[in-house]
Amino acid sequence: MLKLFNTLTRSKEDFIPIDGKNVLMYSCGPTVYNFQHIGNLRTFFFEDILFRVLKYNDYNVRYVMNITDVGHLVSDQDVGEDKMEKSAKQLGKSVWEIADYYTEIFKRDISLMNIFPPDVYSKATDFIQEQIDLIKCLEAKGYTYQISDGIYFDTSKFPDYGKLAKLDISGLKEGSRIEFSQEKRNITDFALWKFSPENEQRQMEWDSPWGRGFPGWHIECSAMSKALLGNHFDIHCGGIDHIPIHHTNEIAQSEACNGEKFVNYWLHGEFLDMGNEKMSKSSGKFITLQTLMDKGYSPMHYRYFLLMAHYKKKLKFTYEALDAAKSGYNNLSGKILNLRKNPPSEKTLPVSERMKNFENRFLDRINDDLNMPEAMSVLWDMLKDEDLNQDEKYFLALDFDRVFGLGLENLRSDINEEVIPEDIQILIEKRKEAKKNKDFKSADEIRNSIREKGYDILDTKDGTQIKKLN
RNA sequence: GGCGUGGUACCCAAGUGGCUUAAGGGGAAAGUCUGCAAAACUUUUAUUCGACAGUUCGAAUCUGUCCCACGCCUCCA
């Protein structure tokens, strides 16, 4: 039985879908006015693990992720500059070009990290009519009011407002860190529709029954999930920062309009802990996947790093820790490659008691709220087991990798696959000769010069092998 | 001011009342192998879980106090 920690109840619950083996899942995707940083990637990775564990448990998953391509504001108190427009202005491009550009980079990054794409990417700007309709629904039911800069949701009319975050509204300090609109009736009220500024031509704006403008940030997820998954679905996930505002507001909007429960299971991924340096996208200072790749880490090294911690715990990011993950991943790859040397004669092999035992341990760990660190330790224990044969280990490793997503099936050996340059070949022959003559001094010198040229020598039982250093 | 999280070996990090006198990875050390290295393999590496009290037959896990670090109450994964 799969158990998941539900933010709504703050407890681990048995996962029971609304419709048998069919699961409906929505996750809050990227805002595409800038690159995704490695913290954002941690959240998409967590959602990928959730998706993979559901698949491993034989569920059919319909998975929707939104792309926030419409400009939302610098502050959620609904004042300030529009991030999309700001970014466009800086780069001298249209907001539409900006959105497309960063969307493509996002898709490239998650593909490099072996993160499965959702069944549907839903762009906020493709669902403007649905958002307007939802606001009309809320208006008809008396949840909205208009002030000078837009249409707002009156949170005092929604009795359970704040239940997800267990918000103590009286304890909130309005305007403690930012100016807020004096016209709002309650500090938690939020914009559903914002009017375009009088004196400014926005690149993204639409007509609505209330005037020309653009949707508030929260409404897109309520409108798109309703359109693509229905009023009531199984799982909604995102980063932990979305609990108090974004998801709280989504629940209010959706349940107020639909008159029924919105989502059964809310899951949230913790932040990557960067130490003193906080990485928020709006600050512009952050590390991307490309940064890591430029420093010689592969996306799989980063994925292995993320696998070492549970999604609900902060994970300290340091290059020292990433180096450990890099070594760990490389060691694992080496082992897998070794197991594959003599490929199994049979496509399938009978599952032994011993294998069954490891499969059960693995399933038990992943189904306990996606405990990847423990699942990884099952993998390592399995690889070191004395009673399993090579084929059985290889078979199990690939099976586990359906969840880990480390690409173990498609690993390529870096030994002898590169074309070795001629000058290196000559040196290798020379060294062979020297070794034959027991002239170890020369042999060592030659080895050193080969190393300087970026290749390493491995003397194995089967002869000398050459490996390109990275 | 309010709310919340966490402190486990050199590093990352599981474990949340007895199966654990604490997983796994990295690192380090020793050994096997080797002309020597590298690789590979084997072994070792916290009687201890921020500190101090307490509850219990039994605690890293529960309670209390204290110390430290961090997050949220703008946007943010």
Short mmCIF file of N, CA and C in Angstrom, two decimals, chain A residues 78-203:
data_model
loop_
_atom_site.label_atom_id
_atom_site.label_comp_id
_atom_site.label_asym_id
_atom_site.label_seq_id
_atom_site.Cartn_x
_atom_site.Cartn_y
_atom_site.Cartn_z
N ASP A 78 -0.10 42.24 -5.02
CA ASP A 78 -0.68 42.79 -6.22
C ASP A 78 -0.27 44.22 -6.53
N VAL A 79 0.93 44.52 -6.20
CA VAL A 79 1.49 45.80 -6.65
C VAL A 79 2.85 45.48 -7.26
N GLY A 80 3.44 46.45 -7.89
CA GLY A 80 4.80 46.27 -8.39
C GLY A 80 4.86 45.94 -9.86
N GLU A 81 6.07 45.68 -10.30
CA GLU A 81 6.34 45.49 -11.71
C GLU A 81 6.00 44.07 -12.13
N ASP A 82 5.67 43.92 -13.38
CA ASP A 82 5.37 42.62 -13.94
C ASP A 82 6.67 41.95 -14.36
N LYS A 83 6.87 40.69 -13.87
CA LYS A 83 8.16 40.04 -14.12
C LYS A 83 8.41 39.71 -15.58
N MET A 84 7.35 39.29 -16.26
CA MET A 84 7.51 38.96 -17.68
C MET A 84 7.88 40.22 -18.46
N GLU A 85 7.14 41.27 -18.20
CA GLU A 85 7.37 42.50 -18.96
C GLU A 85 8.75 43.07 -18.65
N LYS A 86 9.13 42.92 -17.38
CA LYS A 86 10.43 43.42 -16.96
C LYS A 86 11.55 42.67 -17.68
N SER A 87 11.44 41.35 -17.69
CA SER A 87 12.45 40.52 -18.33
C SER A 87 12.51 40.81 -19.82
N ALA A 88 11.35 40.99 -20.44
CA ALA A 88 11.30 41.28 -21.87
C ALA A 88 11.99 42.59 -22.18
N LYS A 89 11.71 43.56 -21.36
CA LYS A 89 12.29 44.89 -21.56
C LYS A 89 13.82 44.80 -21.49
N GLN A 90 14.30 44.05 -20.49
CA GLN A 90 15.75 43.93 -20.31
C GLN A 90 16.43 43.29 -21.51
N LEU A 91 15.78 42.28 -22.09
CA LEU A 91 16.41 41.56 -23.19
C LEU A 91 16.00 42.08 -24.56
N GLY A 92 15.15 43.09 -24.56
CA GLY A 92 14.72 43.66 -25.83
C GLY A 92 13.93 42.69 -26.69
N LYS A 93 13.14 41.85 -26.04
CA LYS A 93 12.32 40.90 -26.79
C LYS A 93 10.87 41.06 -26.37
N SER A 94 9.98 40.42 -27.09
CA SER A 94 8.58 40.47 -26.68
C SER A 94 8.38 39.48 -25.54
N VAL A 95 7.35 39.69 -24.76
CA VAL A 95 7.09 38.77 -23.65
C VAL A 95 6.80 37.36 -24.15
N TRP A 96 6.22 37.28 -25.34
CA TRP A 96 5.90 35.96 -25.90
C TRP A 96 7.19 35.22 -26.24
N GLU A 97 8.15 35.97 -26.80
CA GLU A 97 9.44 35.35 -27.12
C GLU A 97 10.16 34.89 -25.85
N ILE A 98 10.08 35.73 -24.84
CA ILE A 98 10.70 35.39 -23.56
C ILE A 98 10.13 34.08 -23.02
N ALA A 99 8.81 34.00 -23.03
CA ALA A 99 8.14 32.81 -22.50
C ALA A 99 8.55 31.57 -23.29
N ASP A 100 8.58 31.67 -24.60
CA ASP A 100 8.95 30.51 -25.42
C ASP A 100 10.39 30.10 -25.17
N TYR A 101 11.24 31.09 -25.09
CA TYR A 101 12.66 30.83 -24.90
C TYR A 101 12.91 30.05 -23.61
N TYR A 102 12.39 30.58 -22.50
CA TYR A 102 12.65 29.92 -21.22
C TYR A 102 11.89 28.60 -21.07
N THR A 103 10.76 28.49 -21.79
CA THR A 103 10.04 27.21 -21.76
C THR A 103 10.89 26.12 -22.41
N GLU A 104 11.51 26.46 -23.51
CA GLU A 104 12.35 25.49 -24.21
C GLU A 104 13.54 25.06 -23.35
N ILE A 105 14.17 26.03 -22.67
CA ILE A 105 15.30 25.71 -21.80
C ILE A 105 14.83 24.79 -20.67
N PHE A 106 13.67 25.11 -20.14
CA PHE A 106 13.10 24.27 -19.07
C PHE A 106 12.92 22.83 -19.55
N LYS A 107 12.35 22.69 -20.73
CA LYS A 107 12.09 21.34 -21.25
C LYS A 107 13.40 20.59 -21.50
N ARG A 108 14.40 21.32 -21.95
CA ARG A 108 15.70 20.70 -22.17
C ARG A 108 16.28 20.21 -20.83
N ASP A 109 16.23 21.08 -19.83
CA ASP A 109 16.79 20.73 -18.52
C ASP A 109 16.13 19.51 -17.91
N ILE A 110 14.80 19.46 -17.93
CA ILE A 110 14.17 18.30 -17.28
C ILE A 110 14.41 17.03 -18.09
N SER A 111 14.55 17.18 -19.40
CA SER A 111 14.86 16.01 -20.19
C SER A 111 16.27 15.50 -19.88
N LEU A 112 17.21 16.42 -19.71
CA LEU A 112 18.58 16.02 -19.34
C LEU A 112 18.60 15.32 -18.00
N MET A 113 17.67 15.71 -17.13
CA MET A 113 17.66 15.11 -15.80
C MET A 113 16.79 13.88 -15.71
N ASN A 114 16.36 13.37 -16.88
CA ASN A 114 15.49 12.18 -16.91
C ASN A 114 14.18 12.39 -16.16
N ILE A 115 13.70 13.61 -16.16
CA ILE A 115 12.39 13.87 -15.55
C ILE A 115 11.34 13.70 -16.63
N PHE A 116 10.38 12.83 -16.38
CA PHE A 116 9.34 12.60 -17.38
C PHE A 116 8.51 13.86 -17.61
N PRO A 117 8.23 14.20 -18.85
CA PRO A 117 7.33 15.31 -19.08
C PRO A 117 5.90 14.89 -18.72
N PRO A 118 5.05 15.83 -18.39
CA PRO A 118 3.65 15.48 -18.07
C PRO A 118 2.92 15.08 -19.35
N ASP A 119 1.71 14.57 -19.21
CA ASP A 119 0.90 14.29 -20.39
C ASP A 119 0.52 15.58 -21.08
N VAL A 120 0.28 16.60 -20.28
CA VAL A 120 -0.13 17.89 -20.85
C VAL A 120 0.64 19.02 -20.17
N TYR A 121 1.25 19.85 -20.98
CA TYR A 121 1.76 21.12 -20.47
C TYR A 121 0.67 22.15 -20.76
N SER A 122 0.16 22.79 -19.75
CA SER A 122 -0.89 23.77 -20.02
C SER A 122 -0.36 25.18 -19.79
N LYS A 123 -0.43 25.97 -20.85
CA LYS A 123 0.05 27.35 -20.75
C LYS A 123 -1.07 28.27 -20.28
N ALA A 124 -0.74 29.09 -19.33
CA ALA A 124 -1.75 29.99 -18.76
C ALA A 124 -2.42 30.84 -19.83
N THR A 125 -1.65 31.29 -20.80
CA THR A 125 -2.23 32.17 -21.83
C THR A 125 -3.16 31.43 -22.79
N ASP A 126 -3.12 30.10 -22.77
CA ASP A 126 -4.05 29.33 -23.61
C ASP A 126 -5.39 29.14 -22.92
N PHE A 127 -5.48 29.56 -21.68
CA PHE A 127 -6.71 29.32 -20.92
C PHE A 127 -7.29 30.60 -20.31
N ILE A 128 -7.17 31.69 -21.05
CA ILE A 128 -7.68 32.97 -20.54
C ILE A 128 -9.20 32.92 -20.38
N GLN A 129 -9.90 32.35 -21.38
CA GLN A 129 -11.36 32.31 -21.30
C GLN A 129 -11.82 31.50 -20.09
N GLU A 130 -11.13 30.38 -19.83
CA GLU A 130 -11.49 29.54 -18.68
C GLU A 130 -11.29 30.31 -17.36
N GLN A 131 -10.27 31.13 -17.34
CA GLN A 131 -10.01 31.91 -16.13
C GLN A 131 -11.09 32.96 -15.93
N ILE A 132 -11.47 33.60 -17.04
CA ILE A 132 -12.54 34.60 -16.95
C ILE A 132 -13.84 33.93 -16.49
N ASP A 133 -14.12 32.76 -17.07
CA ASP A 133 -15.34 32.05 -16.68
C ASP A 133 -15.35 31.72 -15.18
N LEU A 134 -14.20 31.33 -14.68
CA LEU A 134 -14.12 30.99 -13.26
C LEU A 134 -14.36 32.23 -12.39
N ILE A 135 -13.82 33.35 -12.81
CA ILE A 135 -14.05 34.59 -12.05
C ILE A 135 -15.53 34.96 -12.10
N LYS A 136 -16.16 34.75 -13.29
CA LYS A 136 -17.60 35.02 -13.40
C LYS A 136 -18.39 34.14 -12.45
N CYS A 137 -17.97 32.91 -12.34
CA CYS A 137 -18.62 31.97 -11.43
C CYS A 137 -18.52 32.48 -9.98
N LEU A 138 -17.33 32.95 -9.61
CA LEU A 138 -17.14 33.45 -8.25
C LEU A 138 -17.93 34.73 -8.02
N GLU A 139 -18.01 35.54 -9.07
CA GLU A 139 -18.77 36.80 -8.98
C GLU A 139 -20.24 36.50 -8.74
N ALA A 140 -20.75 35.53 -9.51
CA ALA A 140 -22.16 35.17 -9.40
C ALA A 140 -22.49 34.66 -8.01
N LYS A 141 -21.52 34.03 -7.37
CA LYS A 141 -21.77 33.49 -6.05
C LYS A 141 -21.41 34.47 -4.94
N GLY A 142 -21.03 35.67 -5.33
CA GLY A 142 -20.83 36.72 -4.33
C GLY A 142 -19.51 36.72 -3.60
N TYR A 143 -18.49 36.12 -4.21
CA TYR A 143 -17.19 36.06 -3.54
C TYR A 143 -16.23 37.18 -3.94
N THR A 144 -16.67 38.04 -4.87
CA THR A 144 -15.72 39.02 -5.41
C THR A 144 -16.12 40.45 -5.08
N TYR A 145 -15.18 41.35 -5.20
CA TYR A 145 -15.47 42.78 -5.15
C TYR A 145 -14.45 43.51 -5.99
N GLN A 146 -14.81 44.71 -6.40
CA GLN A 146 -13.93 45.46 -7.28
C GLN A 146 -13.34 46.65 -6.55
N ILE A 147 -12.04 46.87 -6.73
CA ILE A 147 -11.43 48.11 -6.25
C ILE A 147 -10.71 48.76 -7.42
N SER A 148 -9.96 49.79 -7.18
CA SER A 148 -9.46 50.59 -8.28
C SER A 148 -8.57 49.82 -9.25
N ASP A 149 -7.82 48.84 -8.76
CA ASP A 149 -6.90 48.17 -9.70
C ASP A 149 -7.29 46.75 -10.09
N GLY A 150 -8.47 46.30 -9.65
CA GLY A 150 -8.86 44.97 -10.10
C GLY A 150 -10.02 44.36 -9.35
N ILE A 151 -10.28 43.09 -9.71
CA ILE A 151 -11.33 42.31 -9.06
C ILE A 151 -10.65 41.43 -8.02
N TYR A 152 -11.17 41.41 -6.82
CA TYR A 152 -10.54 40.66 -5.74
C TYR A 152 -11.45 39.60 -5.16
N PHE A 153 -10.82 38.60 -4.55
CA PHE A 153 -11.54 37.52 -3.87
C PHE A 153 -11.64 37.89 -2.39
N ASP A 154 -12.86 37.85 -1.88
CA ASP A 154 -13.08 38.19 -0.48
C ASP A 154 -12.92 36.93 0.38
N THR A 155 -11.75 36.81 1.00
CA THR A 155 -11.46 35.57 1.73
C THR A 155 -12.32 35.39 2.98
N SER A 156 -12.90 36.47 3.46
CA SER A 156 -13.73 36.32 4.66
C SER A 156 -15.03 35.58 4.36
N LYS A 157 -15.38 35.49 3.07
CA LYS A 157 -16.61 34.79 2.69
C LYS A 157 -16.40 33.28 2.58
N PHE A 158 -15.15 32.88 2.63
CA PHE A 158 -14.85 31.45 2.48
C PHE A 158 -14.40 30.91 3.83
N PRO A 159 -15.29 30.17 4.49
CA PRO A 159 -15.09 29.81 5.90
C PRO A 159 -13.77 29.08 6.20
N ASP A 160 -13.39 28.13 5.34
CA ASP A 160 -12.21 27.34 5.64
C ASP A 160 -10.92 27.93 5.11
N TYR A 161 -10.92 29.20 4.78
CA TYR A 161 -9.73 29.80 4.19
C TYR A 161 -8.52 29.57 5.12
N GLY A 162 -7.45 29.10 4.55
CA GLY A 162 -6.25 28.93 5.37
C GLY A 162 -6.12 27.57 6.02
N LYS A 163 -7.04 26.63 5.72
CA LYS A 163 -6.97 25.33 6.38
C LYS A 163 -5.74 24.54 5.96
N LEU A 164 -5.32 24.71 4.71
CA LEU A 164 -4.16 23.96 4.22
C LEU A 164 -2.90 24.37 4.98
N ALA A 165 -2.77 25.68 5.14
CA ALA A 165 -1.54 26.19 5.75
C ALA A 165 -1.67 26.28 7.26
N LYS A 166 -2.86 25.98 7.79
CA LYS A 166 -3.15 26.20 9.20
C LYS A 166 -2.78 27.64 9.56
N LEU A 167 -3.22 28.55 8.71
CA LEU A 167 -2.88 29.95 8.89
C LEU A 167 -3.57 30.55 10.10
N ASP A 168 -2.81 31.31 10.83
CA ASP A 168 -3.39 32.10 11.91
C ASP A 168 -3.46 33.52 11.38
N ILE A 169 -4.61 33.84 10.81
CA ILE A 169 -4.70 35.10 10.06
C ILE A 169 -4.50 36.33 10.94
N SER A 170 -4.98 36.22 12.17
CA SER A 170 -4.82 37.38 13.04
C SER A 170 -3.35 37.64 13.36
N GLY A 171 -2.53 36.57 13.21
CA GLY A 171 -1.11 36.73 13.51
C GLY A 171 -0.30 37.26 12.34
N LEU A 172 -0.92 37.28 11.17
CA LEU A 172 -0.19 37.77 10.01
C LEU A 172 0.06 39.27 10.17
N LYS A 173 1.24 39.63 9.76
CA LYS A 173 1.61 41.04 9.92
C LYS A 173 1.50 41.72 8.57
N GLU A 174 0.40 42.41 8.36
CA GLU A 174 0.23 43.01 7.04
C GLU A 174 1.28 44.08 6.79
N GLY A 175 1.78 44.05 5.58
CA GLY A 175 2.69 45.11 5.18
C GLY A 175 3.96 45.16 5.99
N SER A 176 4.28 44.07 6.69
CA SER A 176 5.49 44.11 7.50
C SER A 176 6.72 44.20 6.61
N ARG A 177 6.61 43.61 5.43
CA ARG A 177 7.75 43.63 4.54
C ARG A 177 7.44 44.30 3.22
N ILE A 178 6.20 44.62 3.00
CA ILE A 178 5.87 45.23 1.72
C ILE A 178 4.58 46.04 1.85
N GLU A 179 4.49 47.05 1.04
CA GLU A 179 3.29 47.87 1.00
C GLU A 179 2.10 47.03 0.56
N PHE A 180 0.93 47.28 1.08
CA PHE A 180 -0.20 46.55 0.52
C PHE A 180 -1.37 47.51 0.30
N SER A 181 -2.26 47.05 -0.56
CA SER A 181 -3.34 47.94 -0.98
C SER A 181 -4.28 48.26 0.18
N GLN A 182 -4.49 49.52 0.40
CA GLN A 182 -5.38 49.96 1.48
C GLN A 182 -6.84 49.62 1.17
N GLU A 183 -7.13 49.39 -0.11
CA GLU A 183 -8.53 49.15 -0.48
C GLU A 183 -8.98 47.72 -0.21
N LYS A 184 -8.04 46.83 0.03
CA LYS A 184 -8.42 45.44 0.26
C LYS A 184 -9.19 45.31 1.57
N ARG A 185 -10.21 44.46 1.55
CA ARG A 185 -11.06 44.32 2.75
C ARG A 185 -10.39 43.47 3.83
N ASN A 186 -9.64 42.47 3.39
CA ASN A 186 -8.93 41.61 4.34
C ASN A 186 -7.51 41.45 3.85
N ILE A 187 -6.59 41.29 4.76
CA ILE A 187 -5.20 41.22 4.30
C ILE A 187 -4.93 40.00 3.42
N THR A 188 -5.75 38.96 3.57
CA THR A 188 -5.52 37.77 2.76
C THR A 188 -6.22 37.82 1.40
N ASP A 189 -7.02 38.83 1.15
CA ASP A 189 -7.70 38.92 -0.15
C ASP A 189 -6.67 39.04 -1.27
N PHE A 190 -7.04 38.48 -2.42
CA PHE A 190 -6.08 38.48 -3.53
C PHE A 190 -6.77 38.77 -4.86
N ALA A 191 -5.97 39.19 -5.82
CA ALA A 191 -6.52 39.61 -7.11
C ALA A 191 -6.92 38.43 -7.98
N LEU A 192 -8.09 38.54 -8.61
CA LEU A 192 -8.52 37.55 -9.59
C LEU A 192 -8.28 38.09 -10.99
N TRP A 193 -8.51 39.39 -11.13
CA TRP A 193 -8.30 40.04 -12.43
C TRP A 193 -7.71 41.42 -12.17
N LYS A 194 -6.63 41.72 -12.86
CA LYS A 194 -6.00 43.03 -12.67
C LYS A 194 -6.24 43.89 -13.90
N PHE A 195 -6.52 45.17 -13.69
CA PHE A 195 -6.72 46.08 -14.81
C PHE A 195 -5.36 46.53 -15.35
N SER A 196 -5.31 46.69 -16.67
CA SER A 196 -4.10 47.26 -17.26
C SER A 196 -3.96 48.69 -16.77
N PRO A 197 -2.74 49.13 -16.52
CA PRO A 197 -2.53 50.51 -16.09
C PRO A 197 -2.98 51.46 -17.19
N GLU A 198 -3.54 52.58 -16.78
CA GLU A 198 -4.10 53.56 -17.74
C GLU A 198 -3.04 54.07 -18.71
N ASN A 199 -1.87 54.37 -18.15
CA ASN A 199 -0.86 55.09 -18.92
C ASN A 199 0.11 54.18 -19.64
N GLU A 200 -0.15 52.87 -19.62
CA GLU A 200 0.87 51.96 -20.12
C GLU A 200 0.24 50.90 -21.01
N GLN A 201 0.92 50.61 -22.12
CA GLN A 201 0.45 49.55 -23.00
C GLN A 201 1.15 48.26 -22.61
N ARG A 202 0.40 47.30 -22.09
CA ARG A 202 1.00 46.02 -21.76
C ARG A 202 1.06 45.14 -22.99
N GLN A 203 2.08 44.28 -23.05
CA GLN A 203 2.16 43.36 -24.18
C GLN A 203 1.16 42.23 -24.04
#
